[in-house]
Structure formats: structure tokens, C-alpha cells
Amino acid sequence: MSSISKLTTPSSRRQFLTLLGLSAVAVSCGTGGGGPAKEQTKTLRYQGWAGSVILPELAEDLGFLEDVKLKWVGNTISGPQDIQSAATGQVDFGGAFNGAVVKLAARKAPITAVISYYGVDKAAYNGFYVLKGSPIHSARDLIGKKVGMNTLGAHSEAMLDIYLQRHGLSQADIKKVEPLVVPPVNTEQSLRQKQIQVGVLGDILRDKALQTGGIEPLFTDYQLLGSFSAGTYVVNDRFLKENPDTARTFVTGVARAIEWARATPREKVIERQIEIVKKRGRNEDTAPLKYWKSFGVAETAGRITDKDLQLWIDWLAQRGDIEKGQVKASDLYTNEFNAYGRKGNSSAAEPTSKSGS
């Protein structure tokens, strides 16, 4: 009996039609062609910072994220780790200083920066502190000295390198300055015990150390570069493609939170952050929040500009971490999803694409 004639029996026909139906279901599920569009996610997974309130958390509490919800999956202590998690899809957004964003993008990671979230101004800055009476008074005095900072290859090391370069040190001399990882909570103690000769301090740790006395700044990043946006939130490119409306709600909500914090009296912003920390119930100390002064974001609504990234592109190329011309600033970010302050079509009026911003 031929294979075709075997299908003429009722039982064989039923088996064949059943298999055919299953195949059709499998094909339709795999392609999605002709079916309804995939519903956009309304929940964003993220990592927080212990004892701190990040801008998306503030935006959610203020109601600026509308129907989008945040899902905390744990804390991070490293911006580079946070954006790596975003690149691999472990979280839906992550934030880091822009040099780390450039390095990750140079490795062809599928990420795009969508909004600035922290920066440097006269109220929010990091200082490189020495003990009063220290023999360190200039960049050249740092040769052979240890400089404690929270993370290598990130913001503080970049500031140190730029300071040394601007004061005429050769690359050979710069390599003789020793940056070391020291947890921020231990930096002041390490400096006072002379385990390091310079300590990077910011926010509450800086202010408390200055209140205690006995230390003074060698330089600050604000003195070095003035006001600038220093870090951005990045989102996986696939997420942006599949969830454009969610991304727009998220980015615009964060933009609104930036401007709310800028326009609201400092004590009210602090009060709101303390409430957020208490409500989330993670047994965190709220005392550091009382020292909050500014998020430091330079541009209105956190919009990103070429210069926010070009500084780090040049720094990394000079270090040899990336090749000159390997990445272009305008290819690394988009303001497309930031609709803050726009009238009518939210995609108009501002630089929007990764190319041609």
C-alpha cells in the first residue's frame, strides 16, 4: 500500500489532520505573521542602590510613570555592572557613567543611552581629598601615590587622568599614580590612617568628613570641568524596538522627575526620598538622604548631547581602551523617547536618532 493510500483510512486521516493542525499552530506562534501585535510590557526590572533613591523610583512615586511599574530585582554597587545587566537582558534599564557606556557600546553591545540621570554641578560633585599638611599640592606630587576610589575604569579614574593630563604629566608618569578600589564608606578612614594618600569623596561622605575636619581638596570634578551630565540610563535595543511606548513613558517620566527635583525646594525633595525609602521596607538608613543637594543633570529634562559622550570617547582613545574613530558619539544615544516639554508630535523638535542626532 502506498503512503498516500494509507491516509484513506479514517484513523490515518485524523492523525494526519491533527499533525497538520499542530504544525500550523507552531508556525503561527513562531512568526507572529497576521496575528495581533505583541503587547508591550508595562513592568521594568531594575537594580537599585542601597540607601538611595534613583530617579526612576522618584518618578514612579510621583506618578510620572503612569501605567508603567518598576520591579526591583536587587541592588548594584557598580554602574558598569548595571549597564552590562541591561545589555544582556537581565534588567530592562541600567545606569553608568558615560565612559562605561562608550566602552560597552564599542564592544558592539546592543544598547542605547536614552536619558542623563546624574552629573556634576556646584552642589553635586566629587572631590579628591588629602590630609591637611600633606606634601601633595599638585598633580606631579601624585606620582607614586595611592588614590582611593569606589570603582576603577569609571568616573573617578577618568577625572584623575584628565587632571594629570591637563597638568602636563606624561603617560609614563600617569602610570606611576596608583588608583585603588576602596569602598566609599571606608575611604575617609583609609585616608586618615594614611593607607592611601588621596581619597575620592562625594555627597554625605564628603560633607561629614569636612565637618570632622583635617582634610582639604586637591581638586574637584566641578573645578576641573564645570557643570556637566556624567551618566546615562541605557536600554537594550531589542526592548526599545518591541516596547517603544513603554520606553517613551519611562524616559519622559524620568525627565519630569529631573525637572520636579530642580524646581522643588531641597527639603521637600529630601522628604519625598525619605518617604520612598521607608515605604519600600528594606531596612535602610535614611540619614544619608538628608545630605542630598542635587542630581547634577546639566541639560533640561536630561536630554543627551554629543559632548556628554565625546569627552569619554577622547579619554578612552587616549588610554588605548578603544581605537580612535571606533565609535561616534551621535550613534550611542537617542532623545526620541524623551517627550518632556514637546508639543504635538513627541518625536519632533529634538535630535532623535542614533545617527544624525
Short mmCIF file of C-alpha atoms in Angstrom, two decimals:
data_model
loop_
_atom_site.label_atom_id
_atom_site.label_comp_id
_atom_site.label_asym_id
_atom_site.label_seq_id
_atom_site.Cartn_x
_atom_site.Cartn_y
_atom_site.Cartn_z
CA MET A 1 0.00 0.00 0.00
CA SER A 2 1.40 3.44 -0.95
CA SER A 3 1.97 6.17 1.65
CA ILE A 4 -0.85 8.23 0.06
CA SER A 5 -3.34 5.36 0.18
CA LYS A 6 -2.56 4.87 3.89
CA LEU A 7 -4.28 8.23 4.51
CA THR A 8 -7.57 6.99 3.14
CA THR A 9 -8.50 5.18 6.35
CA PRO A 10 -10.49 7.30 8.85
CA SER A 11 -7.96 6.88 11.67
CA SER A 12 -5.00 7.77 9.45
CA ARG A 13 -6.77 10.86 8.15
CA ARG A 14 -7.46 12.01 11.72
CA GLN A 15 -3.80 11.58 12.69
CA PHE A 16 -2.64 13.48 9.61
CA LEU A 17 -5.04 16.39 10.20
CA THR A 18 -4.05 16.56 13.87
CA LEU A 19 -0.35 16.79 12.97
CA LEU A 20 -1.13 19.36 10.30
CA GLY A 21 -3.03 21.48 12.83
CA LEU A 22 -0.20 21.32 15.35
CA SER A 23 2.29 22.34 12.68
CA ALA A 24 0.14 25.33 11.74
CA VAL A 25 -0.04 26.44 15.38
CA ALA A 26 3.71 26.12 15.74
CA VAL A 27 4.35 28.17 12.60
CA SER A 28 1.92 30.90 13.60
CA CYS A 29 3.49 31.14 17.08
CA GLY A 30 6.98 31.31 15.64
CA THR A 31 6.34 34.01 13.08
CA GLY A 32 3.55 36.10 14.50
CA GLY A 33 2.58 36.94 10.93
CA GLY A 34 -1.02 38.03 10.56
CA GLY A 35 -1.68 37.79 14.30
CA PRO A 36 -2.13 40.59 16.80
CA ALA A 37 0.97 42.61 17.69
CA LYS A 38 2.79 41.58 20.84
CA GLU A 39 1.56 43.57 23.82
CA GLN A 40 4.18 45.93 25.20
CA THR A 41 5.47 45.21 28.67
CA LYS A 42 4.43 47.58 31.44
CA THR A 43 6.88 46.34 34.06
CA LEU A 44 10.55 47.30 34.07
CA ARG A 45 13.10 45.27 36.01
CA TYR A 46 15.95 47.23 37.54
CA GLN A 47 18.70 47.33 40.15
CA GLY A 48 18.72 49.97 42.85
CA TRP A 49 21.31 51.45 45.19
CA ALA A 50 21.12 50.74 48.92
CA GLY A 51 20.09 53.80 50.91
CA SER A 52 19.48 55.87 47.79
CA VAL A 53 16.52 56.84 45.65
CA ILE A 54 17.22 56.74 41.93
CA LEU A 55 15.33 58.97 39.54
CA PRO A 56 13.05 56.22 38.14
CA GLU A 57 11.97 55.39 41.71
CA LEU A 58 11.23 59.06 42.32
CA ALA A 59 9.34 59.29 39.02
CA GLU A 60 7.21 56.27 39.91
CA ASP A 61 6.37 57.64 43.36
CA LEU A 62 5.35 60.97 41.83
CA GLY A 63 3.06 59.20 39.37
CA PHE A 64 5.12 60.26 36.37
CA LEU A 65 5.49 56.70 35.03
CA GLU A 66 1.73 56.45 34.57
CA ASP A 67 0.83 52.79 33.92
CA VAL A 68 4.46 51.60 33.85
CA LYS A 69 5.65 49.83 37.01
CA LEU A 70 9.14 49.16 38.33
CA LYS A 71 10.26 45.76 39.62
CA TRP A 72 13.29 45.86 41.90
CA VAL A 73 15.49 42.77 41.46
CA GLY A 74 18.30 43.74 43.84
CA ASN A 75 20.98 46.37 44.38
CA THR A 76 24.16 47.10 42.50
CA ILE A 77 27.36 48.82 43.62
CA SER A 78 28.75 49.34 40.11
CA GLY A 79 27.48 51.30 37.13
CA PRO A 80 29.43 49.16 34.62
CA GLN A 81 27.81 46.03 36.10
CA ASP A 82 24.38 47.68 35.91
CA ILE A 83 24.57 48.51 32.21
CA GLN A 84 26.08 45.10 31.43
CA SER A 85 22.96 43.59 33.00
CA ALA A 86 20.84 45.80 30.74
CA ALA A 87 22.81 44.71 27.68
CA THR A 88 22.25 41.02 28.46
CA GLY A 89 18.57 41.48 29.29
CA GLN A 90 18.81 40.66 32.99
CA VAL A 91 17.28 44.07 33.69
CA ASP A 92 15.39 46.45 31.43
CA PHE A 93 17.47 49.56 32.08
CA GLY A 94 20.75 50.34 33.78
CA GLY A 95 22.81 53.41 34.51
CA ALA A 96 26.52 54.18 34.48
CA PHE A 97 28.97 56.98 33.87
CA ASN A 98 29.27 57.76 30.18
CA GLY A 99 32.76 56.34 29.79
CA ALA A 100 31.42 52.91 30.73
CA VAL A 101 28.59 53.36 28.24
CA VAL A 102 31.12 54.18 25.50
CA LYS A 103 33.26 51.13 26.33
CA LEU A 104 30.27 48.79 26.29
CA ALA A 105 28.99 50.24 23.01
CA ALA A 106 32.47 49.88 21.50
CA ARG A 107 32.18 46.14 22.15
CA LYS A 108 29.04 46.15 19.98
CA ALA A 109 26.68 45.69 22.92
CA PRO A 110 23.08 46.24 21.74
CA ILE A 111 22.33 49.25 23.95
CA THR A 112 21.27 52.85 23.50
CA ALA A 113 21.57 55.68 26.02
CA VAL A 114 18.15 57.33 26.47
CA ILE A 115 18.48 59.96 29.23
CA SER A 116 21.08 61.53 31.53
CA TYR A 117 20.48 60.81 35.20
CA TYR A 118 23.37 62.31 37.15
CA GLY A 119 26.03 64.87 36.72
CA VAL A 120 28.30 67.43 38.30
CA ASP A 121 27.45 70.94 39.43
CA LYS A 122 28.40 73.26 42.27
CA ALA A 123 26.20 71.25 44.67
CA ALA A 124 26.81 67.72 43.41
CA TYR A 125 30.46 66.85 42.90
CA ASN A 126 33.27 64.53 43.94
CA GLY A 127 36.46 65.82 45.47
CA PHE A 128 39.95 64.34 45.62
CA TYR A 129 40.92 64.95 49.25
CA VAL A 130 44.24 64.90 51.08
CA LEU A 131 45.08 65.36 54.75
CA LYS A 132 45.84 68.88 55.85
CA GLY A 133 49.60 69.23 55.96
CA SER A 134 50.01 66.65 53.20
CA PRO A 135 53.02 67.16 50.91
CA ILE A 136 50.66 66.70 47.94
CA HIS A 137 49.90 70.09 46.42
CA SER A 138 50.00 69.45 42.66
CA ALA A 139 49.47 66.81 40.00
CA ARG A 140 53.16 65.95 39.92
CA ASP A 141 53.09 65.26 43.66
CA LEU A 142 50.75 62.34 42.94
CA ILE A 143 53.47 60.28 41.24
CA GLY A 144 53.96 57.14 43.30
CA LYS A 145 50.92 57.90 45.50
CA LYS A 146 47.77 55.84 46.15
CA VAL A 147 44.37 57.30 45.27
CA GLY A 148 41.32 55.53 46.74
CA MET A 149 38.09 55.45 44.71
CA ASN A 150 34.98 53.29 44.54
CA THR A 151 35.49 51.77 41.06
CA LEU A 152 38.35 51.56 38.60
CA GLY A 153 37.78 52.44 34.97
CA ALA A 154 34.89 54.71 35.87
CA HIS A 155 34.15 58.35 36.65
CA SER A 156 36.76 58.94 39.37
CA GLU A 157 39.64 57.37 37.44
CA ALA A 158 38.65 59.40 34.41
CA MET A 159 38.70 62.62 36.44
CA LEU A 160 42.11 61.69 37.86
CA ASP A 161 43.53 61.02 34.39
CA ILE A 162 42.15 64.25 32.96
CA TYR A 163 43.56 66.22 35.91
CA LEU A 164 47.00 64.66 35.44
CA GLN A 165 46.96 65.19 31.67
CA ARG A 166 45.89 68.82 31.96
CA HIS A 167 48.75 69.47 34.34
CA GLY A 168 51.34 68.18 31.91
CA LEU A 169 52.14 64.67 33.14
CA SER A 170 53.33 62.21 30.52
CA GLN A 171 51.61 58.86 30.09
CA ALA A 172 54.64 57.23 31.71
CA ASP A 173 54.25 59.43 34.79
CA ILE A 174 50.47 58.95 34.90
CA LYS A 175 51.01 55.19 35.10
CA LYS A 176 53.02 55.75 38.28
CA VAL A 177 49.95 57.14 40.06
CA GLU A 178 48.15 54.21 41.69
CA PRO A 179 44.33 54.25 41.74
CA LEU A 180 42.92 51.71 44.22
CA VAL A 181 39.42 50.40 44.88
CA VAL A 182 38.29 51.48 48.34
CA PRO A 183 34.62 51.15 49.39
CA PRO A 184 33.21 54.68 49.77
CA VAL A 185 32.27 54.10 53.42
CA ASN A 186 35.91 53.24 54.18
CA THR A 187 37.58 56.00 52.16
CA GLU A 188 37.74 58.65 54.88
CA GLN A 189 39.14 56.19 57.43
CA SER A 190 41.70 54.88 54.95
CA LEU A 191 42.82 58.44 54.23
CA ARG A 192 43.11 59.40 57.89
CA GLN A 193 45.06 56.21 58.65
CA LYS A 194 47.37 57.03 55.72
CA GLN A 195 46.66 53.76 53.93
CA ILE A 196 46.03 55.97 50.90
CA GLN A 197 47.33 59.46 50.22
CA VAL A 198 44.25 60.74 48.35
CA GLY A 199 40.60 59.76 48.78
CA VAL A 200 37.66 60.47 46.49
CA LEU A 201 34.65 61.63 48.49
CA GLY A 202 31.20 62.82 47.45
CA ASP A 203 27.79 63.63 48.86
CA ILE A 204 27.27 62.74 52.53
CA LEU A 205 30.68 61.09 52.90
CA ARG A 206 32.37 64.27 51.69
CA ASP A 207 30.27 66.58 53.85
CA LYS A 208 30.68 64.51 57.01
CA ALA A 209 34.44 64.25 56.50
CA LEU A 210 34.68 68.02 56.01
CA GLN A 211 32.66 68.58 59.18
CA THR A 212 35.13 66.43 61.09
CA GLY A 213 37.96 68.50 59.65
CA GLY A 214 41.58 67.73 58.92
CA ILE A 215 41.16 67.21 55.17
CA GLU A 216 41.18 69.52 52.16
CA PRO A 217 40.54 69.13 48.42
CA LEU A 218 43.38 68.78 45.96
CA PHE A 219 40.77 69.32 43.24
CA THR A 220 37.12 68.54 42.45
CA ASP A 221 35.50 67.38 39.25
CA TYR A 222 33.43 70.58 39.23
CA GLN A 223 36.61 72.67 39.36
CA LEU A 224 38.05 70.52 36.61
CA LEU A 225 35.19 70.50 34.10
CA GLY A 226 32.40 72.71 35.40
CA SER A 227 28.77 71.56 35.18
CA PHE A 228 28.17 68.51 33.00
CA SER A 229 25.95 65.44 32.76
CA ALA A 230 28.11 62.47 33.61
CA GLY A 231 25.97 59.34 33.35
CA THR A 232 23.08 57.96 31.32
CA TYR A 233 20.48 55.24 31.55
CA VAL A 234 20.77 52.70 28.74
CA VAL A 235 18.17 50.31 27.38
CA ASN A 236 18.60 47.20 25.26
CA ASP A 237 17.90 47.92 21.58
CA ARG A 238 15.52 44.99 21.29
CA PHE A 239 13.49 46.33 24.22
CA LEU A 240 13.24 49.74 22.56
CA LYS A 241 12.07 48.17 19.31
CA GLU A 242 9.47 45.95 20.96
CA ASN A 243 8.27 48.43 23.60
CA PRO A 244 8.53 51.96 22.18
CA ASP A 245 5.51 53.35 24.03
CA THR A 246 6.69 51.93 27.35
CA ALA A 247 10.15 53.35 26.73
CA ARG A 248 8.67 56.76 25.97
CA THR A 249 6.59 56.72 29.16
CA PHE A 250 9.62 55.67 31.20
CA VAL A 251 12.09 58.19 29.76
CA THR A 252 9.62 61.07 29.82
CA GLY A 253 8.67 60.20 33.40
CA VAL A 254 12.32 60.31 34.47
CA ALA A 255 12.68 63.63 32.63
CA ARG A 256 9.72 65.01 34.60
CA ALA A 257 11.31 63.80 37.84
CA ILE A 258 14.55 65.62 36.97
CA GLU A 259 12.71 68.88 36.44
CA TRP A 260 10.49 68.34 39.51
CA ALA A 261 13.60 67.95 41.67
CA ARG A 262 15.15 71.03 40.08
CA ALA A 263 12.06 73.18 40.74
CA THR A 264 11.13 71.86 44.19
CA PRO A 265 12.67 73.14 47.43
CA ARG A 266 15.54 70.91 48.53
CA GLU A 267 13.92 69.96 51.85
CA LYS A 268 10.80 68.76 50.02
CA VAL A 269 12.86 66.59 47.66
CA ILE A 270 14.68 65.08 50.64
CA GLU A 271 11.41 64.49 52.46
CA ARG A 272 9.99 62.66 49.46
CA GLN A 273 13.07 60.46 49.11
CA ILE A 274 12.96 59.51 52.78
CA GLU A 275 9.29 58.54 52.40
CA ILE A 276 10.14 56.34 49.41
CA VAL A 277 12.91 54.51 51.30
CA LYS A 278 10.67 53.93 54.30
CA LYS A 279 7.80 52.62 52.15
CA ARG A 280 9.92 50.04 50.35
CA GLY A 281 10.86 48.42 53.65
CA ARG A 282 14.41 47.25 53.01
CA ASN A 283 15.77 48.22 56.43
CA GLU A 284 17.89 51.07 55.05
CA ASP A 285 19.38 54.05 56.83
CA THR A 286 17.73 57.26 55.63
CA ALA A 287 20.25 59.60 57.32
CA PRO A 288 22.43 59.98 54.19
CA LEU A 289 19.47 61.32 52.23
CA LYS A 290 19.42 64.45 54.39
CA TYR A 291 22.65 65.47 52.69
CA TRP A 292 21.15 65.30 49.18
CA LYS A 293 21.65 68.53 47.23
CA SER A 294 21.23 67.89 43.50
CA PHE A 295 21.13 65.20 40.84
CA GLY A 296 23.55 67.39 38.87
CA VAL A 297 21.96 66.78 35.46
CA ALA A 298 23.09 69.63 33.21
CA GLU A 299 20.65 69.61 30.29
CA THR A 300 16.91 70.29 30.57
CA ALA A 301 14.97 67.04 31.16
CA GLY A 302 18.16 65.01 30.94
CA ARG A 303 18.43 65.27 27.16
CA ILE A 304 21.71 63.88 25.91
CA THR A 305 24.15 65.79 23.71
CA ASP A 306 27.20 64.70 21.74
CA LYS A 307 29.53 66.46 24.19
CA ASP A 308 28.23 64.30 27.07
CA LEU A 309 29.86 61.29 25.40
CA GLN A 310 32.65 62.83 23.33
CA LEU A 311 34.72 63.67 26.42
CA TRP A 312 34.87 59.99 27.30
CA ILE A 313 35.43 58.82 23.74
CA ASP A 314 38.54 61.01 23.62
CA TRP A 315 39.69 59.86 27.08
CA LEU A 316 39.28 56.16 26.27
CA ALA A 317 41.02 56.53 22.89
CA GLN A 318 43.94 58.30 24.55
CA ARG A 319 44.19 55.46 27.09
CA GLY A 320 44.10 52.89 24.30
CA ASP A 321 40.89 51.32 25.61
CA ILE A 322 39.20 51.97 22.26
CA GLU A 323 40.56 52.86 18.85
CA LYS A 324 40.38 56.43 17.60
CA GLY A 325 37.28 56.75 15.44
CA GLN A 326 35.89 53.41 16.64
CA VAL A 327 32.69 54.96 17.94
CA LYS A 328 30.77 58.12 17.12
CA ALA A 329 29.00 60.00 19.91
CA SER A 330 25.76 60.52 17.99
CA ASP A 331 25.48 56.76 17.37
CA LEU A 332 25.35 55.97 21.07
CA TYR A 333 22.20 57.76 22.20
CA THR A 334 18.72 58.91 21.28
CA ASN A 335 16.37 61.58 22.61
CA GLU A 336 13.49 60.06 20.64
CA PHE A 337 11.78 58.72 23.76
CA ASN A 338 12.09 61.92 25.78
CA ALA A 339 8.85 63.81 25.13
CA TYR A 340 9.22 66.26 28.01
CA GLY A 341 8.13 69.75 27.03
CA ARG A 342 7.32 68.91 23.43
CA LYS A 343 4.12 69.98 21.71
CA GLY A 344 2.22 67.83 19.28
CA ASN A 345 4.30 65.03 17.82
CA SER A 346 6.66 63.94 20.60
CA SER A 347 9.23 62.74 18.08
CA ALA A 348 9.72 66.21 16.65
CA ALA A 349 11.81 69.19 17.71
CA GLU A 350 14.81 67.47 19.30
CA PRO A 351 17.68 65.36 17.93
CA THR A 352 16.18 61.89 17.91
CA SER A 353 18.19 59.22 16.17
CA LYS A 354 21.41 57.42 16.99
CA SER A 355 22.77 58.62 13.67
CA GLY A 356 22.30 62.24 12.76
CA SER A 357 21.34 63.44 16.25
#
